[in-house]
PDB file of C-alpha atoms (C1' of nucleotides) in Angstrom:
ATOM      1  CA  MET A   1     -17.178  21.090  -0.758  1.00  0.00           C
ATOM      2  CA  ASN A   2     -15.855  19.994  -4.093  1.00  0.00           C
ATOM      3  CA  ILE A   3     -12.616  18.342  -4.961  1.00  0.00           C
ATOM      4  CA  THR A   4     -11.417  19.192  -8.405  1.00  0.00           C
ATOM      5  CA  ILE A   5      -8.701  17.541 -10.326  1.00  0.00           C
ATOM      6  CA  ALA A   6      -8.067  19.318 -13.590  1.00  0.00           C
ATOM      7  CA  ASP A   7      -8.827  17.234 -16.624  1.00  0.00           C
ATOM      8  CA  PRO A   8      -5.451  15.771 -17.519  1.00  0.00           C
ATOM      9  CA  GLN A   9      -3.919  17.233 -20.665  1.00  0.00           C
ATOM     10  CA  PRO A  10      -2.038  14.113 -21.809  1.00  0.00           C
ATOM     11  CA  HIS A  11       1.136  15.866 -22.810  1.00  0.00           C
ATOM     12  CA  THR A  12       1.503  18.120 -19.817  1.00  0.00           C
ATOM     13  CA  MET A  13       0.611  15.216 -17.571  1.00  0.00           C
ATOM     14  CA  ALA A  14       3.615  13.352 -18.886  1.00  0.00           C
ATOM     15  CA  GLN A  15       5.709  16.442 -18.179  1.00  0.00           C
ATOM     16  CA  VAL A  16       4.543  16.534 -14.577  1.00  0.00           C
ATOM     17  CA  LEU A  17       5.385  12.863 -14.178  1.00  0.00           C
ATOM     18  CA  LYS A  18       8.841  13.393 -15.629  1.00  0.00           C
ATOM     19  CA  GLU A  19       9.485  16.137 -13.114  1.00  0.00           C
ATOM     20  CA  ILE A  20       8.344  13.850 -10.328  1.00  0.00           C
ATOM     21  CA  LEU A  21      10.661  11.132 -11.534  1.00  0.00           C
ATOM     22  CA  LEU A  22      13.555  13.537 -11.682  1.00  0.00           C
ATOM     23  CA  PHE A  23      13.083  14.692  -8.113  1.00  0.00           C
ATOM     24  CA  PRO A  24      15.659  13.214  -5.773  1.00  0.00           C
ATOM     25  CA  ALA A  25      15.804   9.539  -6.515  1.00  0.00           C
ATOM     26  CA  ASN A  26      13.053   7.341  -7.757  1.00  0.00           C
ATOM     27  CA  GLY A  27      15.535   5.153  -9.460  1.00  0.00           C
ATOM     28  CA  ALA A  28      16.835   4.423  -6.001  1.00  0.00           C
ATOM     29  CA  GLY A  29      14.593   3.248  -3.230  1.00  0.00           C
ATOM     30  CA  ILE A  30      13.798   6.608  -1.636  1.00  0.00           C
ATOM     31  CA  CYS A  31      10.834   8.018  -3.489  1.00  0.00           C
ATOM     32  CA  PRO A  32       8.396  10.338  -1.709  1.00  0.00           C
ATOM     33  CA  VAL A  33       5.474   8.431  -3.194  1.00  0.00           C
ATOM     34  CA  ARG A  34       6.745   5.147  -1.846  1.00  0.00           C
ATOM     35  CA  ASP A  35       7.067   6.905   1.489  1.00  0.00           C
ATOM     36  CA  VAL A  36       3.358   7.690   1.687  1.00  0.00           C
ATOM     37  CA  LEU A  37       2.402   4.225   0.576  1.00  0.00           C
ATOM     38  CA  ASP A  38       4.651   2.657   3.165  1.00  0.00           C
ATOM     39  CA  ARG A  39       2.596   4.655   5.634  1.00  0.00           C
ATOM     40  CA  ILE A  40      -0.969   4.180   4.448  1.00  0.00           C
ATOM     41  CA  GLY A  41      -0.458   1.125   2.268  1.00  0.00           C
ATOM     42  CA  ASP A  42      -0.841  -1.376   5.062  1.00  0.00           C
ATOM     43  CA  LYS A  43      -4.060  -3.133   5.812  1.00  0.00           C
ATOM     44  CA  TRP A  44      -5.694  -0.793   8.331  1.00  0.00           C
ATOM     45  CA  SER A  45      -4.153   2.701   8.360  1.00  0.00           C
ATOM     46  CA  LEU A  46      -6.425   4.111   5.722  1.00  0.00           C
ATOM     47  CA  LEU A  47      -9.635   2.897   7.333  1.00  0.00           C
ATOM     48  CA  ILE A  48      -8.528   4.325  10.654  1.00  0.00           C
ATOM     49  CA  ILE A  49      -7.696   7.682   9.101  1.00  0.00           C
ATOM     50  CA  LEU A  50     -11.034   7.672   7.295  1.00  0.00           C
ATOM     51  CA  ASN A  51     -12.932   7.016  10.527  1.00  0.00           C
ATOM     52  CA  LEU A  52     -10.970   9.506  12.600  1.00  0.00           C
ATOM     53  CA  GLY A  53     -11.493  12.086   9.874  1.00  0.00           C
ATOM     54  CA  ALA A  54     -15.229  11.573  10.043  1.00  0.00           C
ATOM     55  CA  GLU A  55     -15.478  12.125  13.793  1.00  0.00           C
ATOM     56  CA  GLU A  56     -13.907  14.724  16.031  1.00  0.00           C
ATOM     57  CA  ASN A  57     -12.276  11.990  18.098  1.00  0.00           C
ATOM     58  CA  LEU A  58     -12.784   8.331  18.930  1.00  0.00           C
ATOM     59  CA  ARG A  59     -11.944   6.071  21.826  1.00  0.00           C
ATOM     60  CA  PHE A  60     -10.060   2.835  21.327  1.00  0.00           C
ATOM     61  CA  ASN A  61     -13.041   0.496  21.360  1.00  0.00           C
ATOM     62  CA  GLU A  62     -15.261   2.867  19.414  1.00  0.00           C
ATOM     63  CA  LEU A  63     -12.660   2.761  16.691  1.00  0.00           C
ATOM     64  CA  ARG A  64     -12.439  -0.974  17.013  1.00  0.00           C
ATOM     65  CA  ARG A  65     -16.174  -1.366  16.447  1.00  0.00           C
ATOM     66  CA  ARG A  66     -16.136   0.896  13.393  1.00  0.00           C
ATOM     67  CA  VAL A  67     -13.195  -0.808  11.757  1.00  0.00           C
ATOM     68  CA  ALA A  68     -14.869  -4.182  11.799  1.00  0.00           C
ATOM     69  CA  GLY A  69     -12.560  -7.123  11.483  1.00  0.00           C
ATOM     70  CA  ILE A  70      -9.502  -5.505  12.993  1.00  0.00           C
ATOM     71  CA  SER A  71      -7.871  -7.294  15.887  1.00  0.00           C
ATOM     72  CA  GLN A  72      -7.021  -5.528  19.106  1.00  0.00           C
ATOM     73  CA  ARG A  73      -3.374  -6.036  18.390  1.00  0.00           C
ATOM     74  CA  MET A  74      -3.458  -4.539  14.908  1.00  0.00           C
ATOM     75  CA  LEU A  75      -5.480  -1.555  16.076  1.00  0.00           C
ATOM     76  CA  THR A  76      -2.856  -0.833  18.697  1.00  0.00           C
ATOM     77  CA  VAL A  77       0.042  -1.382  16.329  1.00  0.00           C
ATOM     78  CA  THR A  78      -1.449   0.737  13.556  1.00  0.00           C
ATOM     79  CA  LEU A  79      -2.408   3.564  15.893  1.00  0.00           C
ATOM     80  CA  ARG A  80       1.122   3.621  17.307  1.00  0.00           C
ATOM     81  CA  ASN A  81       2.578   3.908  13.821  1.00  0.00           C
ATOM     82  CA  LEU A  82       0.205   6.710  12.887  1.00  0.00           C
ATOM     83  CA  GLU A  83       1.079   8.441  16.135  1.00  0.00           C
ATOM     84  CA  ALA A  84       4.786   8.073  15.439  1.00  0.00           C
ATOM     85  CA  ASP A  85       4.281   9.616  12.007  1.00  0.00           C
ATOM     86  CA  GLY A  86       2.469  12.565  13.549  1.00  0.00           C
ATOM     87  CA  LEU A  87      -0.823  11.766  11.846  1.00  0.00           C
ATOM     88  CA  VAL A  88      -2.757  10.872  14.989  1.00  0.00           C
ATOM     89  CA  ASP A  89      -2.870  12.334  18.487  1.00  0.00           C
ATOM     90  CA  ARG A  90      -3.354  10.071  21.487  1.00  0.00           C
ATOM     91  CA  THR A  91      -4.770  11.449  24.712  1.00  0.00           C
ATOM     92  CA  VAL A  92      -4.914   9.389  27.874  1.00  0.00           C
ATOM     93  CA  TYR A  93      -7.262  10.495  30.652  1.00  0.00           C
ATOM     94  CA  ALA A  94      -6.269   9.444  34.148  1.00  0.00           C
ATOM     95  CA  GLU A  95      -9.585   7.809  35.014  1.00  0.00           C
ATOM     96  CA  VAL A  96     -10.847   4.434  36.102  1.00  0.00           C
ATOM     97  CA  PRO A  97     -11.764   2.753  33.852  1.00  0.00           C
ATOM     98  CA  PRO A  98      -9.154   4.273  31.555  1.00  0.00           C
ATOM     99  CA  ARG A  99     -10.222   6.479  28.655  1.00  0.00           C
ATOM    100  CA  VAL A 100      -8.011   7.042  25.620  1.00  0.00           C
ATOM    101  CA  GLU A 101      -9.012   9.312  22.788  1.00  0.00           C
ATOM    102  CA  TYR A 102      -7.574   9.388  19.318  1.00  0.00           C
ATOM    103  CA  ARG A 103      -7.915  12.241  16.851  1.00  0.00           C
ATOM    104  CA  LEU A 104      -6.269  13.315  13.631  1.00  0.00           C
ATOM    105  CA  THR A 105      -3.561  15.927  13.837  1.00  0.00           C
ATOM    106  CA  ASP A 106      -3.493  18.756  11.294  1.00  0.00           C
ATOM    107  CA  LEU A 107      -1.053  16.627   9.340  1.00  0.00           C
ATOM    108  CA  GLY A 108      -3.493  13.754   9.499  1.00  0.00           C
ATOM    109  CA  HIS A 109      -6.338  15.939   8.311  1.00  0.00           C
ATOM    110  CA  SER A 110      -4.271  17.117   5.375  1.00  0.00           C
ATOM    111  CA  LEU A 111      -4.061  13.492   4.270  1.00  0.00           C
ATOM    112  CA  THR A 112      -7.817  13.081   4.067  1.00  0.00           C
ATOM    113  CA  GLY A 113      -7.860  15.160   0.897  1.00  0.00           C
ATOM    114  CA  VAL A 114      -5.578  12.645  -0.768  1.00  0.00           C
ATOM    115  CA  VAL A 115      -7.596   9.769   0.609  1.00  0.00           C
ATOM    116  CA  ILE A 116     -10.761  11.221  -0.855  1.00  0.00           C
ATOM    117  CA  GLY A 117      -9.007  11.473  -4.199  1.00  0.00           C
ATOM    118  CA  LEU A 118      -8.130   7.809  -3.946  1.00  0.00           C
ATOM    119  CA  THR A 119     -11.661   6.903  -2.992  1.00  0.00           C
ATOM    120  CA  ASN A 120     -13.214   8.845  -5.830  1.00  0.00           C
ATOM    121  CA  TRP A 121     -10.977   7.127  -8.314  1.00  0.00           C
ATOM    122  CA  ALA A 122     -11.697   3.768  -6.737  1.00  0.00           C
ATOM    123  CA  THR A 123     -15.468   4.053  -6.762  1.00  0.00           C
ATOM    124  CA  ALA A 124     -15.432   5.436 -10.293  1.00  0.00           C
ATOM    125  CA  HIS A 125     -13.184   2.790 -11.806  1.00  0.00           C
ATOM    126  CA  THR A 126     -13.730  -0.353  -9.772  1.00  0.00           C
ATOM    127  CA  PRO A 127     -16.214  -1.667 -12.346  1.00  0.00           C
ATOM    128  CA  ALA A 128     -13.705  -1.128 -15.150  1.00  0.00           C
ATOM    129  CA  ILE A 129     -11.069  -3.017 -13.194  1.00  0.00           C
ATOM    130  CA  ALA A 130     -13.441  -5.865 -12.478  1.00  0.00           C
ATOM    131  CA  ALA A 131     -14.244  -6.057 -16.180  1.00  0.00           C
ATOM    132  CA  ALA A 132     -10.549  -6.083 -17.069  1.00  0.00           C
ATOM    133  CA  ARG A 133      -9.891  -8.885 -14.595  1.00  0.00           C
ATOM    134  CA  ALA A 134     -12.701 -10.938 -16.078  1.00  0.00           C
ATOM    135  CA  ARG A 135     -11.380 -10.353 -19.599  1.00  0.00           C
ATOM    136  CA  PHE A 136      -7.836 -11.261 -18.561  1.00  0.00           C
ATOM    137  CA  ALA A 137      -8.888 -14.404 -16.739  1.00  0.00           C
ATOM    138  CA  GLY A 138     -11.158 -15.548 -19.519  1.00  0.00           C
TER     139      GLY A 138
ATOM    140  CA  MET B   1      -1.633  22.019 -15.848  1.00  0.00           C
ATOM    141  CA  ASN B   2      -2.677  22.512 -12.294  1.00  0.00           C
ATOM    142  CA  ILE B   3      -4.159  20.102  -9.859  1.00  0.00           C
ATOM    143  CA  THR B   4      -6.427  21.760  -7.373  1.00  0.00           C
ATOM    144  CA  ILE B   5      -7.768  20.263  -4.227  1.00  0.00           C
ATOM    145  CA  ALA B   6     -10.205  22.616  -2.568  1.00  0.00           C
ATOM    146  CA  ASP B   7      -9.043  23.883   0.807  1.00  0.00           C
ATOM    147  CA  PRO B   8     -10.696  21.499   3.225  1.00  0.00           C
ATOM    148  CA  GLN B   9     -13.531  23.026   5.213  1.00  0.00           C
ATOM    149  CA  PRO B  10     -13.143  20.893   8.372  1.00  0.00           C
ATOM    150  CA  HIS B  11     -16.835  20.278   8.930  1.00  0.00           C
ATOM    151  CA  THR B  12     -17.799  19.467   5.379  1.00  0.00           C
ATOM    152  CA  MET B  13     -14.696  17.314   5.048  1.00  0.00           C
ATOM    153  CA  ALA B  14     -15.985  15.185   7.902  1.00  0.00           C
ATOM    154  CA  GLN B  15     -19.308  14.953   6.083  1.00  0.00           C
ATOM    155  CA  VAL B  16     -17.636  13.678   2.939  1.00  0.00           C
ATOM    156  CA  LEU B  17     -15.749  11.077   4.930  1.00  0.00           C
ATOM    157  CA  LYS B  18     -18.936   9.945   6.640  1.00  0.00           C
ATOM    158  CA  GLU B  19     -20.562   9.429   3.261  1.00  0.00           C
ATOM    159  CA  ILE B  20     -17.560   7.424   2.120  1.00  0.00           C
ATOM    160  CA  LEU B  21     -17.756   5.258   5.204  1.00  0.00           C
ATOM    161  CA  LEU B  22     -21.447   4.672   4.662  1.00  0.00           C
ATOM    162  CA  PHE B  23     -20.965   3.509   1.095  1.00  0.00           C
ATOM    163  CA  PRO B  24     -21.271  -0.260   0.762  1.00  0.00           C
ATOM    164  CA  ALA B  25     -19.237  -1.732   3.540  1.00  0.00           C
ATOM    165  CA  ASN B  26     -16.101  -0.401   5.089  1.00  0.00           C
ATOM    166  CA  GLY B  27     -16.924  -2.153   8.278  1.00  0.00           C
ATOM    167  CA  ALA B  28     -16.556  -5.338   6.296  1.00  0.00           C
ATOM    168  CA  GLY B  29     -13.483  -6.036   4.254  1.00  0.00           C
ATOM    169  CA  ILE B  30     -14.660  -4.759   0.897  1.00  0.00           C
ATOM    170  CA  CYS B  31     -13.880  -1.065   0.772  1.00  0.00           C
ATOM    171  CA  PRO B  32     -13.173   0.610  -2.569  1.00  0.00           C
ATOM    172  CA  VAL B  33     -10.233   2.416  -1.041  1.00  0.00           C
ATOM    173  CA  ARG B  34      -8.658  -0.802   0.144  1.00  0.00           C
ATOM    174  CA  ASP B  35      -9.173  -2.075  -3.365  1.00  0.00           C
ATOM    175  CA  VAL B  36      -6.977   0.592  -4.904  1.00  0.00           C
ATOM    176  CA  LEU B  37      -4.325   0.161  -2.298  1.00  0.00           C
ATOM    177  CA  ASP B  38      -4.266  -3.573  -2.832  1.00  0.00           C
ATOM    178  CA  ARG B  39      -3.490  -2.674  -6.426  1.00  0.00           C
ATOM    179  CA  ILE B  40      -0.895   0.099  -6.133  1.00  0.00           C
ATOM    180  CA  GLY B  41       0.168  -0.449  -2.543  1.00  0.00           C
ATOM    181  CA  ASP B  42       2.757  -3.068  -3.357  1.00  0.00           C
ATOM    182  CA  LYS B  43       6.414  -2.301  -3.743  1.00  0.00           C
ATOM    183  CA  TRP B  44       6.698  -1.527  -7.439  1.00  0.00           C
ATOM    184  CA  SER B  45       3.337  -0.817  -9.120  1.00  0.00           C
ATOM    185  CA  LEU B  46       3.392   2.885  -8.447  1.00  0.00           C
ATOM    186  CA  LEU B  47       6.882   3.441  -9.799  1.00  0.00           C
ATOM    187  CA  ILE B  48       6.008   1.519 -12.923  1.00  0.00           C
ATOM    188  CA  ILE B  49       2.841   3.544 -13.456  1.00  0.00           C
ATOM    189  CA  LEU B  50       4.794   6.735 -12.881  1.00  0.00           C
ATOM    190  CA  ASN B  51       7.385   5.777 -15.475  1.00  0.00           C
ATOM    191  CA  LEU B  52       4.897   4.557 -18.043  1.00  0.00           C
ATOM    192  CA  GLY B  53       2.919   7.752 -17.527  1.00  0.00           C
ATOM    193  CA  ALA B  54       5.982   9.826 -18.315  1.00  0.00           C
ATOM    194  CA  GLU B  55       6.735   8.092 -21.616  1.00  0.00           C
ATOM    195  CA  GLU B  56       4.496   7.080 -24.460  1.00  0.00           C
ATOM    196  CA  ASN B  57       5.598   3.463 -24.078  1.00  0.00           C
ATOM    197  CA  LEU B  58       8.542   1.511 -22.746  1.00  0.00           C
ATOM    198  CA  ARG B  59      10.141  -1.832 -23.457  1.00  0.00           C
ATOM    199  CA  PHE B  60      10.775  -4.374 -20.744  1.00  0.00           C
ATOM    200  CA  ASN B  61      14.417  -3.615 -20.150  1.00  0.00           C
ATOM    201  CA  GLU B  62      13.994   0.136 -20.560  1.00  0.00           C
ATOM    202  CA  LEU B  63      11.508  -0.050 -17.739  1.00  0.00           C
ATOM    203  CA  ARG B  64      13.860  -2.218 -15.763  1.00  0.00           C
ATOM    204  CA  ARG B  65      16.651   0.324 -16.021  1.00  0.00           C
ATOM    205  CA  ARG B  66      14.373   3.179 -14.938  1.00  0.00           C
ATOM    206  CA  VAL B  67      12.958   1.373 -11.966  1.00  0.00           C
ATOM    207  CA  ALA B  68      16.354   0.750 -10.445  1.00  0.00           C
ATOM    208  CA  GLY B  69      16.520  -2.004  -7.938  1.00  0.00           C
ATOM    209  CA  ILE B  70      13.667  -4.062  -9.280  1.00  0.00           C
ATOM    210  CA  SER B  71      14.392  -7.680 -10.101  1.00  0.00           C
ATOM    211  CA  GLN B  72      13.444  -9.202 -13.411  1.00  0.00           C
ATOM    212  CA  ARG B  73      10.976 -11.430 -11.660  1.00  0.00           C
ATOM    213  CA  MET B  74       9.182  -8.626  -9.830  1.00  0.00           C
ATOM    214  CA  LEU B  75       8.999  -6.496 -12.963  1.00  0.00           C
ATOM    215  CA  THR B  76       7.308  -9.359 -14.789  1.00  0.00           C
ATOM    216  CA  VAL B  77       4.975 -10.154 -11.912  1.00  0.00           C
ATOM    217  CA  THR B  78       3.980  -6.538 -11.357  1.00  0.00           C
ATOM    218  CA  LEU B  79       3.424  -5.861 -15.043  1.00  0.00           C
ATOM    219  CA  ARG B  80       1.200  -8.949 -15.295  1.00  0.00           C
ATOM    220  CA  ASN B  81      -0.905  -7.737 -12.382  1.00  0.00           C
ATOM    221  CA  LEU B  82      -1.227  -4.262 -13.869  1.00  0.00           C
ATOM    222  CA  GLU B  83      -2.187  -5.833 -17.169  1.00  0.00           C
ATOM    223  CA  ALA B  84      -4.789  -8.024 -15.490  1.00  0.00           C
ATOM    224  CA  ASP B  85      -6.282  -4.948 -13.831  1.00  0.00           C
ATOM    225  CA  GLY B  86      -6.502  -3.207 -17.183  1.00  0.00           C
ATOM    226  CA  LEU B  87      -4.044  -0.478 -16.233  1.00  0.00           C
ATOM    227  CA  VAL B  88      -1.287  -1.470 -18.641  1.00  0.00           C
ATOM    228  CA  ASP B  89      -1.281  -2.689 -22.215  1.00  0.00           C
ATOM    229  CA  ARG B  90       1.306  -5.224 -23.387  1.00  0.00           C
ATOM    230  CA  THR B  91       2.237  -5.491 -27.035  1.00  0.00           C
ATOM    231  CA  VAL B  92       4.469  -8.247 -28.346  1.00  0.00           C
ATOM    232  CA  TYR B  93       6.155  -7.764 -31.722  1.00  0.00           C
ATOM    233  CA  ALA B  94       7.030 -10.940 -33.559  1.00  0.00           C
ATOM    234  CA  GLU B  95      10.660 -10.077 -34.152  1.00  0.00           C
ATOM    235  CA  VAL B  96      14.035 -11.535 -33.365  1.00  0.00           C
ATOM    236  CA  PRO B  97      15.199 -10.509 -30.860  1.00  0.00           C
ATOM    237  CA  PRO B  98      11.760 -10.131 -29.328  1.00  0.00           C
ATOM    238  CA  ARG B  99      10.361  -6.682 -28.586  1.00  0.00           C
ATOM    239  CA  VAL B 100       7.661  -6.097 -26.013  1.00  0.00           C
ATOM    240  CA  GLU B 101       6.188  -2.688 -25.360  1.00  0.00           C
ATOM    241  CA  TYR B 102       4.235  -1.575 -22.355  1.00  0.00           C
ATOM    242  CA  ARG B 103       1.996   1.467 -22.179  1.00  0.00           C
ATOM    243  CA  LEU B 104      -0.679   2.800 -19.881  1.00  0.00           C
ATOM    244  CA  THR B 105      -4.275   2.224 -20.869  1.00  0.00           C
ATOM    245  CA  ASP B 106      -6.798   5.040 -20.488  1.00  0.00           C
ATOM    246  CA  LEU B 107      -7.663   3.536 -17.137  1.00  0.00           C
ATOM    247  CA  GLY B 108      -4.001   3.600 -16.206  1.00  0.00           C
ATOM    248  CA  HIS B 109      -3.677   7.224 -17.263  1.00  0.00           C
ATOM    249  CA  SER B 110      -6.650   8.149 -15.132  1.00  0.00           C
ATOM    250  CA  LEU B 111      -4.727   6.849 -12.141  1.00  0.00           C
ATOM    251  CA  THR B 112      -1.816   9.210 -12.691  1.00  0.00           C
ATOM    252  CA  GLY B 113      -3.929  12.102 -11.440  1.00  0.00           C
ATOM    253  CA  VAL B 114      -4.371  10.343  -8.119  1.00  0.00           C
ATOM    254  CA  VAL B 115      -0.710   9.438  -8.023  1.00  0.00           C
ATOM    255  CA  ILE B 116       0.264  13.052  -8.522  1.00  0.00           C
ATOM    256  CA  GLY B 117      -2.006  13.978  -5.631  1.00  0.00           C
ATOM    257  CA  LEU B 118      -0.205  11.442  -3.491  1.00  0.00           C
ATOM    258  CA  THR B 119       3.160  12.737  -4.602  1.00  0.00           C
ATOM    259  CA  ASN B 120       2.302  16.346  -3.910  1.00  0.00           C
ATOM    260  CA  TRP B 121       1.190  15.478  -0.409  1.00  0.00           C
ATOM    261  CA  ALA B 122       4.293  13.381   0.116  1.00  0.00           C
ATOM    262  CA  THR B 123       6.811  15.977  -0.978  1.00  0.00           C
ATOM    263  CA  ALA B 124       5.000  18.678   0.984  1.00  0.00           C
ATOM    264  CA  HIS B 125       4.724  16.772   4.255  1.00  0.00           C
ATOM    265  CA  THR B 126       7.673  14.392   4.346  1.00  0.00           C
ATOM    266  CA  PRO B 127       9.683  16.843   6.488  1.00  0.00           C
ATOM    267  CA  ALA B 128       6.806  17.096   8.979  1.00  0.00           C
ATOM    268  CA  ILE B 129       6.632  13.313   9.202  1.00  0.00           C
ATOM    269  CA  ALA B 130      10.360  13.024   9.690  1.00  0.00           C
ATOM    270  CA  ALA B 131      10.148  15.580  12.482  1.00  0.00           C
ATOM    271  CA  ALA B 132       7.285  13.681  14.107  1.00  0.00           C
ATOM    272  CA  ARG B 133       9.230  10.446  13.969  1.00  0.00           C
ATOM    273  CA  ALA B 134      12.222  12.099  15.606  1.00  0.00           C
ATOM    274  CA  ARG B 135      10.009  13.550  18.330  1.00  0.00           C
ATOM    275  CA  PHE B 136       8.331  10.204  18.945  1.00  0.00           C
ATOM    276  CA  ALA B 137      11.575   8.270  19.063  1.00  0.00           C
ATOM    277  CA  GLY B 138      13.349  10.765  21.280  1.00  0.00           C
TER     278      GLY B 138
ATOM    279  C1'  DC C   1      15.504  -9.762 -25.341  1.00  0.00           C
ATOM    280  C1'  DG C   2      12.122 -10.988 -22.342  1.00  0.00           C
ATOM    281  C1'  DG C   3      10.833 -13.944 -19.914  1.00  0.00           C
ATOM    282  C1'  DT C   4       9.862 -18.809 -16.305  1.00  0.00           C
ATOM    283  C1'  DA C   5      10.812 -21.906 -12.547  1.00  0.00           C
ATOM    284  C1'  DT C   6      12.323 -22.837  -7.993  1.00  0.00           C
ATOM    285  C1'  DC C   7      13.781 -21.982  -3.506  1.00  0.00           C
ATOM    286  C1'  DC C   8      13.877 -19.509   0.557  1.00  0.00           C
ATOM    287  C1'  DG C   9      14.062 -15.611   3.995  1.00  0.00           C
ATOM    288  C1'  DT C  10      11.436 -11.874   5.996  1.00  0.00           C
ATOM    289  C1'  DC C  11       7.712  -9.251   7.467  1.00  0.00           C
ATOM    290  C1'  DG C  12       2.972  -8.239   8.199  1.00  0.00           C
ATOM    291  C1'  DT C  13      -0.977 -10.107  10.214  1.00  0.00           C
ATOM    292  C1'  DG C  14      -3.996 -12.946  13.183  1.00  0.00           C
ATOM    293  C1'  DA C  15      -5.211 -15.938  17.343  1.00  0.00           C
ATOM    294  C1'  DT C  16      -4.826 -16.435  21.947  1.00  0.00           C
ATOM    295  C1'  DA C  17      -3.834 -15.449  26.569  1.00  0.00           C
ATOM    296  C1'  DC C  18      -2.687 -12.295  30.130  1.00  0.00           C
ATOM    297  C1'  DT C  19      -2.561  -7.290  32.655  1.00  0.00           C
ATOM    298  C1'  DG C  20      -2.871  -2.406  35.014  1.00  0.00           C
TER     299       DG C  20
ATOM    300  C1'  DC D   1     -11.199  -0.198  29.030  1.00  0.00           C
ATOM    301  C1'  DA D   2      -7.154  -0.370  26.715  1.00  0.00           C
ATOM    302  C1'  DG D   3      -3.760  -2.414  26.202  1.00  0.00           C
ATOM    303  C1'  DT D   4       0.942  -6.152  26.047  1.00  0.00           C
ATOM    304  C1'  DA D   5       3.211 -10.725  25.123  1.00  0.00           C
ATOM    305  C1'  DT D   6       3.884 -14.771  22.574  1.00  0.00           C
ATOM    306  C1'  DC D   7       3.427 -17.802  18.851  1.00  0.00           C
ATOM    307  C1'  DA D   8       2.508 -19.170  14.337  1.00  0.00           C
ATOM    308  C1'  DC D   9       1.297 -18.806   9.573  1.00  0.00           C
ATOM    309  C1'  DG D  10       1.147 -17.133   4.777  1.00  0.00           C
ATOM    310  C1'  DA D  11       2.060 -13.904   1.368  1.00  0.00           C
ATOM    311  C1'  DC D  12       5.460 -10.920  -0.677  1.00  0.00           C
ATOM    312  C1'  DG D  13       9.611 -10.289  -2.552  1.00  0.00           C
ATOM    313  C1'  DG D  14      14.765 -11.386  -3.594  1.00  0.00           C
ATOM    314  C1'  DA D  15      18.465 -14.608  -5.589  1.00  0.00           C
ATOM    315  C1'  DT D  16      19.593 -17.759  -8.769  1.00  0.00           C
ATOM    316  C1'  DA D  17      19.326 -20.629 -12.704  1.00  0.00           C
ATOM    317  C1'  DC D  18      17.393 -21.832 -17.000  1.00  0.00           C
ATOM    318  C1'  DC D  19      14.593 -21.075 -21.704  1.00  0.00           C
ATOM    319  C1'  DG D  20      12.364 -19.643 -26.544  1.00  0.00           C
TER     320       DG D  20
END
DNA sequence: CGGTATCCGTCGTGATACTG
DNA sequence: CAGTATCACGACGGATACCG
């Protein structure tokens, strides 16, 4: 699979951004972009989506082991939010001991494309950012 | 201009995500994806980048008018952070009254592609999320 | 015009303990 | 195993006032 983002033609890129800014209201507080970030911008959502996207489904403690450092509380909280947003499906099996499986919904899967875009940019430009920070600090 | 994200082939998509998760350490706290989000995940950075991407350059108060709702303090703080990360250039002209222009660096421009990806996803799926929320609440 | 300085409320997050 | 409940802290962001 390859993810292609067309080489940005500076001028047209600005046009696209203008259209985005015109949309409903970015001047106001309700911008679609802010909406996504309010969803995945917290500390754990993205890592959870990444992990669920990599496996068909994961149980609570499997997920907890993979997302090292997350507390039980925050895993629960974050999963509930993702479930509420329709990004994650939660299936409880009536067994003892209890088994709960989490998987991405179609909506959740559609987000992974965006996440990969973010990741590609991040890995490509993290060095440049680090350099900029060093320059700015010095 | 068109931005194309290849239609996700479920299986290969999972492969890509696995590779991402293997990278240095997502288990630990230092994930490149988290890095980007720590940068643009705050309340105002994205809107500022969007606006600077749409215009060649903008002065402080021009920017302030466009990003309605932002306080003077937060505009300053956010711009300083973006400058430190090498995403925004700040030019001070020695005039009276003072004139300060902000513009995206090349690094900053490279981010707009990602931002547009985010926006496209957002505008496309916001209704689905709203529906999910309603379902979950009810 | 383009900032800084200070104060203060709120929210996200973590630690800990307990439960069906 | 997969949670919930409670508390407590720290960072983020807003309001206000002042400055070169």
